[in-house]
């Protein structure tokens, strides 16, 4: 549930005004994108495989397409032919678990790591803790 938690942590929440510390960016690997009309308070990066049976990529595409324009940006990277858990090297070869196919994909995992590092470097360098994020 880490990816969903990351997305929810940067989703607009009226209760967030009561917390001094806020996330400045979020990276979500293959999340379940069920946040409708998402308004993000910090930039988010979603990394997901096109062939993910566990968390359908279409939900992420819909979430990004319907994100509120007054929110922080959401970047979506979709890896063609790639399955859930694509960054878990222990899933070589892939395996079926609870009816879903899980499989490591080295090119996608390496690309996702590069994108994650670049995204966090760019967005964490822009602000300091406690400072609001820029759109």
N, CA, C and O atoms as a MOPAC input file, in Angstrom:
PM7 MOZYME 1SCF
protein

 N      0.81800 1    -1.19500 1     0.00000 1
 C      0.00000 1     0.00000 1     0.00000 1
 C      0.86500 1     1.26300 1     0.00000 1
 O      0.32600 1     2.35600 1     0.17800 1
 N      2.15300 1     1.16100 1    -0.18800 1
 C      3.01700 1     2.33100 1    -0.14900 1
 C      2.74000 1     3.33800 1    -1.24200 1
 O      2.74700 1     4.54100 1    -0.98400 1
 N      2.49600 1     2.87600 1    -2.46000 1
 C      2.24600 1     3.79000 1    -3.57000 1
 C      0.95800 1     4.57100 1    -3.36100 1
 O      0.91600 1     5.77700 1    -3.60300 1
 N     -0.09000 1     3.89400 1    -2.91300 1
 C     -1.35500 1     4.57700 1    -2.66200 1
 C     -1.19000 1     5.58700 1    -1.52700 1
 O     -1.74000 1     6.68700 1    -1.58300 1
 N     -0.44100 1     5.21500 1    -0.51100 1
 C     -0.19000 1     6.10400 1     0.61100 1
 C      0.55600 1     7.34600 1     0.14400 1
 O      0.24300 1     8.45500 1     0.57700 1
 N      1.53500 1     7.17500 1    -0.73000 1
 C      2.29100 1     8.31300 1    -1.25000 1
 C      1.38000 1     9.26900 1    -2.00200 1
 O      1.47100 1    10.48400 1    -1.82500 1
 N      0.50300 1     8.73000 1    -2.83900 1
 C     -0.40700 1     9.59300 1    -3.58800 1
 C     -1.38400 1    10.30200 1    -2.66400 1
 O     -1.65400 1    11.49100 1    -2.83600 1
 N     -1.90900 1     9.58700 1    -1.69400 1
 C     -2.85400 1    10.21100 1    -0.76400 1
 C     -2.17400 1    11.27200 1     0.10300 1
 O     -2.81200 1    12.23900 1     0.52000 1
 N     -0.89100 1    11.09000 1     0.36900 1
 C     -0.16400 1    12.05000 1     1.20400 1
 C     -0.02600 1    13.40600 1     0.52000 1
 O      0.09400 1    14.42900 1     1.19500 1
 N     -0.04100 1    13.42400 1    -0.80200 1
 C      0.08000 1    14.69300 1    -1.51900 1
 C     -1.23500 1    15.12900 1    -2.15600 1
 O     -1.27000 1    16.09200 1    -2.92200 1
 N     -2.30100 1    14.42800 1    -1.84100 1
 C     -3.62000 1    14.82000 1    -2.32000 1
 C     -4.14300 1    15.92400 1    -1.41100 1
 O     -3.87200 1    15.92300 1    -0.21000 1
 N     -4.88800 1    16.86200 1    -1.97700 1
 C     -5.44800 1    17.94800 1    -1.17400 1
 C     -6.33900 1    17.36900 1    -0.08900 1
 O     -7.23800 1    16.57100 1    -0.35400 1
 N     -6.07200 1    17.78500 1     1.12500 1
 C     -6.84800 1    17.33400 1     2.26800 1
 C     -7.02100 1    18.54100 1     3.19800 1
 O     -6.03100 1    19.06600 1     3.70800 1
 N     -8.25200 1    18.98400 1     3.42400 1
 C     -8.46000 1    20.14000 1     4.29600 1
 C     -7.81800 1    19.97700 1     5.67300 1
 O     -7.43500 1    20.97300 1     6.28800 1
 N     -7.69300 1    18.76500 1     6.16200 1
 C     -7.08700 1    18.53300 1     7.47100 1
 C     -5.58700 1    18.82000 1     7.46100 1
 O     -4.98600 1    19.00000 1     8.52000 1
 N     -4.97600 1    18.86500 1     6.27300 1
 C     -3.53300 1    19.07300 1     6.17900 1
 C     -3.10700 1    20.41800 1     6.75500 1
 O     -1.94800 1    20.58000 1     7.13700 1
 N     -4.00500 1    21.37000 1     6.82600 1
 C     -3.65500 1    22.68000 1     7.36700 1
 C     -3.20900 1    22.60700 1     8.82600 1
 O     -2.57200 1    23.53500 1     9.32500 1
 N     -3.53600 1    21.52500 1     9.50500 1
 C     -3.19400 1    21.38300 1    10.91100 1
 C     -1.82100 1    20.75500 1    11.13700 1
 O     -1.39300 1    20.60000 1    12.28100 1
 N     -1.12800 1    20.39200 1    10.05400 1
 C      0.17100 1    19.75100 1    10.17200 1
 C      1.26100 1    20.68500 1     9.67500 1
 O      1.13600 1    21.27300 1     8.60100 1
 N      2.32400 1    20.82300 1    10.44700 1
 C      3.42500 1    21.70400 1    10.06700 1
 C      4.26000 1    21.11300 1     8.93700 1
 O      4.70600 1    21.84400 1     8.05400 1
 N      4.47600 1    19.79900 1     8.95500 1
 C      5.30400 1    19.14100 1     7.94800 1
 C      4.42700 1    18.57600 1     6.84200 1
 O      3.40000 1    17.95100 1     7.10400 1
 N      4.84400 1    18.80200 1     5.60900 1
 C      4.10600 1    18.27900 1     4.46200 1
 C      5.09000 1    17.64800 1     3.49300 1
 O      6.27500 1    17.98300 1     3.48200 1
 N      4.58800 1    16.73800 1     2.68700 1
 C      5.41300 1    16.15000 1     1.64200 1
 C      5.69600 1    17.20500 1     0.58300 1
 O      4.83600 1    18.02400 1     0.25800 1
 N      6.90600 1    17.17200 1     0.05300 1
 C      7.26900 1    18.10700 1    -1.01100 1
 C      7.21200 1    17.45300 1    -2.37300 1
 O      7.24100 1    18.14800 1    -3.38900 1
 N      7.13100 1    16.12000 1    -2.42200 1
 C      7.03000 1    15.36100 1    -3.67100 1
 C      6.67800 1    13.92200 1    -3.31200 1
 O      6.89900 1    13.47500 1    -2.18600 1
 N      6.12600 1    13.20600 1    -4.29000 1
 C      5.78400 1    11.79800 1    -4.06300 1
 C      6.08000 1    10.99300 1    -5.31800 1
 O      5.84000 1    11.44100 1    -6.43900 1
 N      6.60500 1     9.79400 1    -5.10200 1
 C      6.83900 1     8.84700 1    -6.19200 1
 C      6.04200 1     7.59800 1    -5.86600 1
 O      6.14500 1     7.05500 1    -4.76600 1
 N      5.24600 1     7.14600 1    -6.82500 1
 C      4.40000 1     5.96800 1    -6.61300 1
 C      4.69400 1     4.92900 1    -7.69000 1
 O      4.46300 1     5.15800 1    -8.87700 1
 N      5.20800 1     3.78500 1    -7.25000 1
 C      5.42900 1     2.66400 1    -8.16400 1
 C      4.14900 1     1.84200 1    -8.21800 1
 O      3.64900 1     1.39900 1    -7.18400 1
 N      3.62300 1     1.63800 1    -9.40600 1
 C      2.43100 1     0.83400 1    -9.70900 1
 C      1.31700 1     0.97000 1    -8.66800 1
 O      0.92900 1    -0.01700 1    -8.04200 1
 N      0.80000 1     2.19200 1    -8.48200 1
 C     -0.25500 1     2.39600 1    -7.48700 1
 C     -1.63400 1     2.02200 1    -8.01100 1
 O     -1.83400 1     1.84300 1    -9.21300 1
 N     -2.55800 1     1.91100 1    -7.10400 1
 C     -3.97400 1     1.79100 1    -7.44200 1
 C     -4.48400 1     3.22200 1    -7.47900 1
 O     -4.65700 1     3.84400 1    -6.43100 1
 N     -4.72300 1     3.74200 1    -8.65500 1
 C     -5.07900 1     5.15500 1    -8.85100 1
 C     -6.58600 1     5.34100 1    -8.76600 1
 O     -7.26900 1     5.41400 1    -9.78800 1
 N     -7.09400 1     5.41600 1    -7.55900 1
 C     -8.53900 1     5.55600 1    -7.39400 1
 C     -8.93000 1     6.92100 1    -6.84400 1
 O    -10.02500 1     7.08300 1    -6.30500 1
 N     -8.05400 1     7.89300 1    -6.97500 1
 C     -8.34400 1     9.23000 1    -6.48800 1
 C     -9.03500 1     9.99600 1    -7.61200 1
 O     -8.41100 1    10.31100 1    -8.62500 1
 N    -10.30400 1    10.29100 1    -7.44000 1
 C    -11.02200 1    11.01200 1    -8.49100 1
 C    -10.80000 1    12.50600 1    -8.34400 1
 O    -10.67000 1    13.02300 1    -7.23400 1
 N    -10.75900 1    13.19300 1    -9.47700 1
 C    -10.54800 1    14.64100 1    -9.51000 1
 C     -9.41700 1    15.05100 1    -8.57600 1
 O     -9.57800 1    15.92400 1    -7.72300 1
 N     -8.28900 1    14.41200 1    -8.75300 1
 C     -7.14700 1    14.61300 1    -7.86600 1
 C     -6.65800 1    16.05600 1    -7.87700 1
 O     -6.46700 1    16.65900 1    -8.93300 1
 N     -6.46300 1    16.58600 1    -6.69100 1
 C     -5.81000 1    17.87100 1    -6.51500 1
 C     -4.59000 1    17.58200 1    -5.66100 1
 O     -4.69700 1    17.35600 1    -4.45600 1
 N     -3.44800 1    17.59100 1    -6.29100 1
 C     -2.22300 1    17.29000 1    -5.57900 1
 C     -1.63400 1    18.56000 1    -4.97600 1
 O     -1.65500 1    19.62100 1    -5.59800 1
 N     -1.11500 1    18.44200 1    -3.77400 1
 C     -0.49500 1    19.58000 1    -3.10200 1
 C      1.01300 1    19.59800 1    -3.31900 1
 O      1.68200 1    20.56700 1    -2.95900 1
 N      1.53900 1    18.55500 1    -3.89400 1
 C      2.95900 1    18.45900 1    -4.22500 1
 C      3.07500 1    17.63100 1    -5.49900 1
 O      2.20400 1    16.80800 1    -5.78000 1
 N      4.13400 1    17.83400 1    -6.27100 1
 C      4.31500 1    17.07300 1    -7.50100 1
 C      4.35500 1    15.57000 1    -7.22800 1
 O      4.88600 1    15.12400 1    -6.21100 1
 N      3.78700 1    14.80000 1    -8.15100 1
 C      3.76400 1    13.34000 1    -8.01800 1
 C      4.26900 1    12.70000 1    -9.30300 1
 O      4.00600 1    13.18600 1   -10.40300 1
 N      4.99200 1    11.61200 1    -9.14400 1
 C      5.46800 1    10.80200 1   -10.26600 1
 C      4.89700 1     9.40500 1   -10.09600 1
 O      5.07600 1     8.77500 1    -9.05500 1
 N      4.20600 1     8.92400 1   -11.12600 1
 C      3.63100 1     7.57800 1   -11.11400 1
 C      4.36900 1     6.74400 1   -12.15000 1
 O      4.50700 1     7.15300 1   -13.30300 1
 N      4.84500 1     5.56900 1   -11.73400 1
 C      5.57100 1     4.63600 1   -12.59700 1
 C      4.79600 1     3.32400 1   -12.58800 1
 O      4.63400 1     2.70100 1   -11.53900 1
 N      4.31400 1     2.90000 1   -13.76500 1
 C      3.44100 1     1.72300 1   -13.81000 1
 C      3.61200 1     0.99800 1   -15.14300 1
 O      3.93300 1     1.60900 1   -16.16300 1
 N      3.39100 1    -0.31300 1   -15.11300 1
 C      3.47700 1    -1.11900 1   -16.32200 1
 C      2.14100 1    -1.18800 1   -17.04900 1
 O      1.08100 1    -1.25700 1   -16.42900 1
 N      2.21300 1    -1.17000 1   -18.35500 1
 C      1.01300 1    -1.26600 1   -19.20000 1
 C      0.27700 1    -2.58800 1   -18.97000 1
 O     -0.94800 1    -2.64200 1   -19.07400 1
 N      1.02200 1    -3.65100 1   -18.65900 1
 C      0.42100 1    -4.97800 1   -18.48600 1
 C      0.13100 1    -5.29700 1   -17.02100 1
 O     -0.06000 1    -6.46400 1   -16.67900 1
 N      0.09500 1    -4.29800 1   -16.15600 1
 C     -0.16100 1    -4.50200 1   -14.73000 1
 C     -1.60400 1    -4.97900 1   -14.55000 1
 O     -2.54700 1    -4.24100 1   -14.83400 1
 N     -1.76700 1    -6.20200 1   -14.08300 1
 C     -3.10100 1    -6.77000 1   -13.86000 1
 C     -3.62800 1    -6.40500 1   -12.47800 1
 O     -4.83900 1    -6.39700 1   -12.25400 1
 N     -2.72700 1    -6.10500 1   -11.55700 1
 C     -3.10000 1    -5.80200 1   -10.18000 1
 C     -3.71400 1    -4.41600 1   -10.06400 1
 O     -4.77400 1    -4.24500 1    -9.46200 1
 N     -3.04800 1    -3.43700 1   -10.63900 1
 C     -3.50200 1    -2.04900 1   -10.60600 1
 C     -3.56900 1    -1.54200 1   -12.04700 1
 O     -2.54600 1    -1.17600 1   -12.62600 1
 N     -4.74700 1    -1.52000 1   -12.61200 1
 C     -4.89500 1    -1.16600 1   -14.02700 1
 C     -4.38400 1     0.24400 1   -14.35400 1
 O     -4.72500 1     1.22000 1   -13.68600 1
 N     -3.56500 1     0.31700 1   -15.39300 1
 C     -2.96900 1     1.58400 1   -15.81100 1
 C     -4.04300 1     2.58300 1   -16.24800 1
 O     -3.84100 1     3.79100 1   -16.12900 1
 N     -5.16000 1     2.10600 1   -16.74200 1
 C     -6.21300 1     3.01800 1   -17.19900 1
 C     -6.70600 1     3.92000 1   -16.08100 1
 O     -7.04200 1     5.08000 1   -16.32200 1
 N     -6.75300 1     3.40000 1   -14.86200 1
 C     -7.17400 1     4.24000 1   -13.73300 1
 C     -6.18600 1     5.38600 1   -13.51300 1
 O     -6.59400 1     6.50200 1   -13.19300 1
 N     -4.90400 1     5.11800 1   -13.68300 1
 C     -3.89500 1     6.16600 1   -13.53100 1
 C     -4.02200 1     7.18900 1   -14.65700 1
 O     -3.91600 1     8.39300 1   -14.42300 1
 N     -4.24500 1     6.71700 1   -15.85400 1
 C     -4.44100 1     7.64300 1   -16.98100 1
 C     -5.65300 1     8.53700 1   -16.73300 1
 O     -5.60700 1     9.74000 1   -16.98900 1
 N     -6.73500 1     7.94400 1   -16.23600 1
 C     -7.94800 1     8.71400 1   -15.93800 1
 C     -7.68700 1     9.73100 1   -14.82900 1
 O     -8.11100 1    10.88200 1   -14.92100 1
 N     -6.99400 1     9.30200 1   -13.79200 1
 C     -6.70100 1    10.20000 1   -12.68400 1
 C     -5.89100 1    11.40500 1   -13.16300 1
 O     -6.19000 1    12.54500 1   -12.80500 1
 N     -4.86900 1    11.14400 1   -13.97200 1
 C     -4.02900 1    12.22800 1   -14.48500 1
 C     -4.83700 1    13.12900 1   -15.42200 1
 O     -4.72200 1    14.35300 1   -15.36300 1
 N     -5.64500 1    12.52800 1   -16.27800 1
 C     -6.45000 1    13.30500 1   -17.22500 1
 C     -7.45700 1    14.20800 1   -16.51600 1
 O     -7.79600 1    15.28000 1   -17.01900 1
 N     -7.93400 1    13.77500 1   -15.35100 1
 C     -8.94300 1    14.55100 1   -14.62700 1
 C     -8.38000 1    15.28500 1   -13.41100 1
 O     -9.13300 1    15.75200 1   -12.55700 1
 N     -7.07100 1    15.38100 1   -13.34100 1
 C     -6.46300 1    16.11500 1   -12.22900 1
 C     -6.87700 1    17.57900 1   -12.32000 1
 O     -7.00200 1    18.14200 1   -13.40800 1
 N     -7.07800 1    18.16400 1   -11.18700 1
 C     -7.51800 1    19.56300 1   -11.15600 1
 C     -6.37400 1    20.47400 1   -11.57800 1
 O     -5.23900 1    20.28200 1   -11.14200 1
 N     -6.65300 1    21.44500 1   -12.40500 1
 C     -5.59900 1    22.33200 1   -12.90700 1
 C     -4.94800 1    23.20400 1   -11.83700 1
 O     -3.84500 1    23.71000 1   -12.04400 1
 N     -5.60800 1    23.38600 1   -10.70500 1
 C     -5.03300 1    24.20400 1    -9.64500 1
 C     -4.12700 1    23.39500 1    -8.71500 1
 O     -3.59500 1    23.93300 1    -7.74300 1
 N     -3.95300 1    22.12100 1    -9.00800 1
 C     -3.09300 1    21.26700 1    -8.19500 1
 C     -1.68500 1    21.18500 1    -8.73900 1
 O     -1.39200 1    21.68500 1    -9.82500 1
 N     -0.81500 1    20.54600 1    -7.97200 1
 C      0.56200 1    20.31100 1    -8.41100 1
 C      0.55600 1    19.28800 1    -9.54500 1
 O     -0.38800 1    18.50700 1    -9.66500 1
 N      1.59400 1    19.28300 1   -10.37400 1
 C      1.62400 1    18.37600 1   -11.52600 1
 C      1.74600 1    16.90100 1   -11.13600 1
 O      2.32900 1    16.54600 1   -10.11100 1
 N      1.17100 1    16.06400 1   -11.99700 1
 C      1.28300 1    14.60900 1   -11.85800 1
 C      1.94000 1    14.10400 1   -13.13900 1
 O      1.39300 1    14.28300 1   -14.22700 1
 N      3.10000 1    13.48100 1   -13.02000 1
 C      3.79100 1    12.89400 1   -14.16500 1
 C      3.51000 1    11.39200 1   -14.16800 1
 O      3.61700 1    10.72500 1   -13.13900 1
 N      3.15500 1    10.88100 1   -15.32600 1
 C      2.83700 1     9.45300 1   -15.45900 1
 C      3.76300 1     8.82200 1   -16.48000 1
 O      3.84100 1     9.27700 1   -17.62100 1
 N      4.47100 1     7.76700 1   -16.06900 1
 C      5.30300 1     6.98900 1   -16.98300 1
 C      4.71500 1     5.59200 1   -17.04600 1
 O      4.57300 1     4.92300 1   -16.02300 1
 N      4.37000 1     5.14800 1   -18.26300 1
 C      3.79300 1     3.82300 1   -18.48400 1
 C      4.79100 1     3.01100 1   -19.29600 1
 O      5.24600 1     3.44600 1   -20.35400 1
 N      5.12700 1     1.82500 1   -18.79200 1
 C      6.08200 1     0.94400 1   -19.46400 1
 C      5.32800 1    -0.12300 1   -20.24500 1
 O      4.66700 1    -0.96900 1   -19.64300 1
 N      5.41300 1    -0.10000 1   -21.58400 1
 C      4.70000 1    -1.07800 1   -22.41700 1
 C      5.13000 1    -2.51400 1   -22.11600 1
 O      6.31900 1    -2.80600 1   -21.99200 1
 N      4.13600 1    -3.40600 1   -22.00000 1
 C      4.39600 1    -4.82700 1   -21.79500 1
 C      4.93900 1    -5.18700 1   -20.42600 1
 O      5.33900 1    -6.33200 1   -20.21400 1
 N      4.96500 1    -4.25600 1   -19.49800 1
 C      5.56600 1    -4.47500 1   -18.17900 1
 C      4.47800 1    -4.74500 1   -17.14700 1
 O      3.40200 1    -4.14800 1   -17.17900 1
 N      4.78900 1    -5.66600 1   -16.22500 1
 C      3.83300 1    -6.12200 1   -15.22100 1
 C      4.07100 1    -5.47800 1   -13.85300 1
 O      5.02500 1    -4.72500 1   -13.66100 1
 N      3.18400 1    -5.79200 1   -12.91500 1
 C      3.27800 1    -5.32700 1   -11.53400 1
 C      4.57600 1    -5.83800 1   -10.89800 1
 O      5.06400 1    -6.91100 1   -11.25400 1
 N      5.12500 1    -5.07700 1    -9.96900 1
 C      6.37200 1    -5.42000 1    -9.27200 1
 C      7.57000 1    -5.48000 1   -10.21400 1
 O      8.48900 1    -6.27000 1    -9.99800 1
 N      7.56600 1    -4.65800 1   -11.24800 1
 C      8.63400 1    -4.70000 1   -12.25000 1
 C     10.00400 1    -4.36000 1   -11.69100 1
 O     11.01100 1    -4.61100 1   -12.35300 1
 N     10.07300 1    -3.79300 1   -10.48700 1
 C     11.35800 1    -3.41800 1    -9.89700 1
 C     11.86500 1    -4.41700 1    -8.86200 1
 O     12.86000 1    -4.15400 1    -8.18600 1
 N     11.19200 1    -5.55600 1    -8.73200 1
 C     11.56900 1    -6.56100 1    -7.73500 1
 C     12.34100 1    -7.68200 1    -8.42700 1
 O     11.74600 1    -8.56400 1    -9.04700 1
 N     13.66800 1    -7.64200 1    -8.31900 1
 C     14.53800 1    -8.59400 1    -9.01700 1
 C     14.27300 1   -10.04500 1    -8.62500 1
 O     14.54000 1   -10.95200 1    -9.41400 1
 N     13.75300 1   -10.27800 1    -7.41900 1
 C     13.45000 1   -11.64600 1    -6.98700 1
 C     12.35600 1   -12.29600 1    -7.84200 1
 O     12.18600 1   -13.51500 1    -7.81300 1
 N     11.63000 1   -11.49400 1    -8.58700 1
 C     10.55900 1   -12.03200 1    -9.43800 1
 C     11.07400 1   -12.34700 1   -10.83500 1
 O     10.45200 1   -12.00300 1   -11.84000 1
 N     12.23700 1   -13.01600 1   -10.87300 1
 C     12.82600 1   -13.50500 1   -12.11600 1
 C     12.97200 1   -15.01000 1   -11.97900 1
 O     13.79400 1   -15.43900 1   -11.16900 1
 N     12.26300 1   -15.82200 1   -12.68300 1
 C     11.20400 1   -15.45000 1   -13.62900 1
 C      9.97900 1   -14.94800 1   -12.86400 1
 O      9.93300 1   -14.99000 1   -11.63500 1
 N      8.99600 1   -14.47500 1   -13.61800 1
 C      7.77100 1   -13.97200 1   -13.01900 1
 C      6.98200 1   -15.07900 1   -12.33100 1
 O      7.27900 1   -16.26500 1   -12.48000 1
 N      5.97500 1   -14.66300 1   -11.57800 1
 C      5.15000 1   -15.63000 1   -10.85200 1
 C      3.72000 1   -15.12100 1   -10.78400 1
 O      3.46600 1   -13.91700 1   -10.80500 1
 N      2.79900 1   -16.06300 1   -10.70100 1
 C      1.39800 1   -15.70000 1   -10.51200 1
 C      1.12100 1   -15.75300 1    -9.01000 1
 O      1.41000 1   -16.75100 1    -8.34900 1
 N      0.55700 1   -14.66300 1    -8.48200 1
 C      0.25100 1   -14.56600 1    -7.06600 1
 C     -1.14800 1   -14.00800 1    -6.92800 1
 O     -1.44800 1   -12.91400 1    -7.40600 1
 N     -2.01700 1   -14.78900 1    -6.25500 1
 C     -3.42300 1   -14.40000 1    -6.07600 1
 C     -4.09100 1   -14.04100 1    -7.39400 1
 O     -4.92400 1   -13.13700 1    -7.46100 1
 N     -3.71600 1   -14.75300 1    -8.42300 1
 C     -4.32400 1   -14.57100 1    -9.73800 1
 C     -3.69100 1   -13.49800 1   -10.60000 1
 O     -4.10200 1   -13.31600 1   -11.74600 1
 N     -2.70100 1   -12.78000 1   -10.08300 1
 C     -2.07500 1   -11.69400 1   -10.83000 1
 C     -0.63900 1   -12.04800 1   -11.18900 1
 O      0.07000 1   -12.66800 1   -10.39600 1
 N     -0.21000 1   -11.65100 1   -12.39000 1
 C      1.14500 1   -11.91500 1   -12.83700 1
 C      2.06900 1   -10.81300 1   -12.32900 1
 O      1.80300 1    -9.62800 1   -12.53000 1
 N      3.15900 1   -11.21100 1   -11.67100 1
 C      4.17700 1   -10.30500 1   -11.14800 1
 C      5.49200 1   -10.67100 1   -11.81100 1
 O      5.84300 1   -11.84900 1   -11.87900 1
 N      6.23500 1    -9.66500 1   -12.30700 1
 C      7.46200 1   -10.00600 1   -13.02300 1
 C      8.44000 1    -8.83300 1   -13.05600 1
 O      8.07300 1    -7.69600 1   -13.35300 1
 N      9.68900 1    -9.14400 1   -12.74200 1
 C     10.77100 1    -8.16400 1   -12.82100 1
 C     11.05500 1    -7.83400 1   -14.27200 1
 O     11.01100 1    -8.70100 1   -15.14500 1
 N     11.35200 1    -6.55100 1   -14.51800 1
 C     11.73200 1    -6.10700 1   -15.85100 1
 C     12.90200 1    -5.14200 1   -15.67700 1
 O     12.71800 1    -3.99200 1   -15.27600 1
 N     14.08800 1    -5.61800 1   -15.97800 1
 C     15.29200 1    -4.84200 1   -15.71100 1
 C     15.31600 1    -3.48900 1   -16.41800 1
 O     15.62500 1    -2.48700 1   -15.77400 1
 N     15.00000 1    -3.41200 1   -17.72900 1
 C     15.02100 1    -2.08400 1   -18.36600 1
 C     14.03800 1    -1.10400 1   -17.71600 1
 O     14.37300 1     0.06400 1   -17.51700 1
 N     12.84100 1    -1.56600 1   -17.39000 1
 C     11.85500 1    -0.68600 1   -16.75200 1
 C     12.32400 1    -0.29200 1   -15.35700 1
 O     12.19200 1     0.86700 1   -14.96400 1
 N     12.86800 1    -1.24200 1   -14.60700 1
 C     13.34600 1    -0.95100 1   -13.25800 1
 C     14.46200 1     0.08800 1   -13.28200 1
 O     14.47200 1     1.00800 1   -12.46400 1
 N     15.39300 1    -0.05100 1   -14.20700 1
 C     16.50000 1     0.90900 1   -14.30700 1
 C     15.99200 1     2.28200 1   -14.73000 1
 O     16.41900 1     3.29900 1   -14.18200 1
 N     15.08500 1     2.31700 1   -15.69900 1
 C     14.53300 1     3.58600 1   -16.14500 1
 C     13.74800 1     4.26100 1   -15.01600 1
 O     13.86300 1     5.46900 1   -14.80800 1
 N     12.96000 1     3.47700 1   -14.29800 1
 C     12.17100 1     4.02100 1   -13.19400 1
 C     13.08800 1     4.60100 1   -12.11700 1
 O     12.80200 1     5.65900 1   -11.55700 1
 N     14.17400 1     3.91600 1   -11.83300 1
 C     15.10400 1     4.43000 1   -10.82600 1
 C     15.71500 1     5.75100 1   -11.27500 1
 O     15.85200 1     6.67900 1   -10.47800 1
 N     16.08400 1     5.83500 1   -12.55200 1
 C     16.63900 1     7.08900 1   -13.08100 1
 C     15.60100 1     8.20600 1   -13.01200 1
 O     15.91800 1     9.32700 1   -12.61400 1
 N     14.37800 1     7.90700 1   -13.39500 1
 C     13.31000 1     8.90700 1   -13.34900 1
 C     13.02100 1     9.33100 1   -11.91200 1
 O     12.81100 1    10.51300 1   -11.63800 1
 N     13.01300 1     8.37000 1   -11.00300 1
 C     12.76000 1     8.67700 1    -9.59400 1
 C     13.82800 1     9.61000 1    -9.04500 1
 O     13.51900 1    10.61200 1    -8.40000 1
 N     15.08000 1     9.27500 1    -9.30400 1
 C     16.18100 1    10.10300 1    -8.80100 1
 C     16.12100 1    11.51800 1    -9.37300 1
 O     16.27800 1    12.49300 1    -8.63700 1
 N     15.89400 1    11.63300 1   -10.68100 1
 C     15.83600 1    12.94400 1   -11.33000 1
 C     14.64000 1    13.75200 1   -10.80700 1
 O     14.75800 1    14.95000 1   -10.54900 1
 N     13.49900 1    13.08900 1   -10.65400 1
 C     12.29100 1    13.75200 1   -10.16700 1
 C     12.50000 1    14.29700 1    -8.76100 1
 O     12.19000 1    15.45700 1    -8.48900 1
 N     13.02400 1    13.46200 1    -7.86800 1
 C     13.23800 1    13.89800 1    -6.49300 1
 C     14.32000 1    14.98300 1    -6.41200 1
 O     14.18600 1    15.93900 1    -5.64800 1
 N     15.37200 1    14.83400 1    -7.18600 1
 C     16.42200 1    15.85300 1    -7.18600 1
 C     15.85200 1    17.19500 1    -7.64000 1
 O     16.15100 1    18.23200 1    -7.04900 1
 N     15.04100 1    17.17300 1    -8.68100 1
 C     14.45800 1    18.41400 1    -9.20700 1
 C     13.47600 1    19.03500 1    -8.22500 1
 O     13.50600 1    20.24400 1    -7.99400 1
 N     12.61900 1    18.22500 1    -7.65500 1
 C     11.55700 1    18.77400 1    -6.81400 1
 C     11.99000 1    19.03600 1    -5.37300 1
 O     11.44600 1    19.92700 1    -4.72200 1
 N     12.93700 1    18.29200 1    -4.87800 1
 C     13.39300 1    18.55400 1    -3.51500 1
 C     14.40200 1    19.68200 1    -3.47800 1
 O     14.58800 1    20.30900 1    -2.43600 1
 N     15.06300 1    19.95300 1    -4.60500 1
 C     15.99500 1    21.05500 1    -4.67800 1
 C     15.26500 1    22.39400 1    -4.76000 1
 O     15.82100 1    23.42700 1    -4.38900 1
 N     14.01900 1    22.37900 1    -5.24500 1
 C     13.25100 1    23.60400 1    -5.43300 1
 C     12.79600 1    24.23900 1    -4.13100 1
 O     12.65000 1    25.45900 1    -4.06200 1
 N     12.57000 1    23.44100 1    -3.10300 1
 C     12.00400 1    23.96500 1    -1.86500 1
 C     12.79000 1    23.45500 1    -0.67600 1
 O     13.50800 1    22.45900 1    -0.76700 1
 N     12.64900 1    24.13300 1     0.41400 1
 C     13.22700 1    23.65400 1     1.66200 1
 C     12.07500 1    23.23400 1     2.57000 1
 O     10.94300 1    23.66200 1     2.34400 1
 N     12.32100 1    22.41700 1     3.58200 1
 C     11.24200 1    21.95600 1     4.45300 1
 C     10.44900 1    23.12600 1     5.02100 1
 O     11.01300 1    24.13200 1     5.45300 1
 N      9.13300 1    22.97000 1     5.01000 1
 C      8.26100 1    23.99300 1     5.53800 1
 C      7.86300 1    25.04600 1     4.53000 1
 O      6.92000 1    25.80300 1     4.76200 1
 N      8.58300 1    25.10900 1     3.38800 1
 C      8.26500 1    26.07700 1     2.35000 1
 C      7.25000 1    25.44400 1     1.40300 1
 O      7.41200 1    24.28100 1     1.03200 1
 N      6.21400 1    26.17100 1     1.00200 1
 C      5.23100 1    25.58300 1     0.09500 1
 C      5.84800 1    25.28500 1    -1.26300 1
 O      6.76500 1    25.97400 1    -1.70900 1
 N      5.33100 1    24.24900 1    -1.91400 1
 C      5.84100 1    23.88300 1    -3.23500 1
 C      5.25900 1    24.81600 1    -4.28100 1
 O      4.12800 1    25.28600 1    -4.15300 1
 N      6.03800 1    25.07700 1    -5.30900 1
 C      5.57900 1    25.90600 1    -6.42900 1
 C      4.87100 1    25.02200 1    -7.43100 1
 O      5.16400 1    23.83100 1    -7.54000 1
 N      3.93900 1    25.60600 1    -8.16100 1
 C      3.22600 1    24.84900 1    -9.20100 1
 C      4.11600 1    24.68800 1   -10.40300 1
 O      3.71100 1    24.08000 1   -11.39400 1

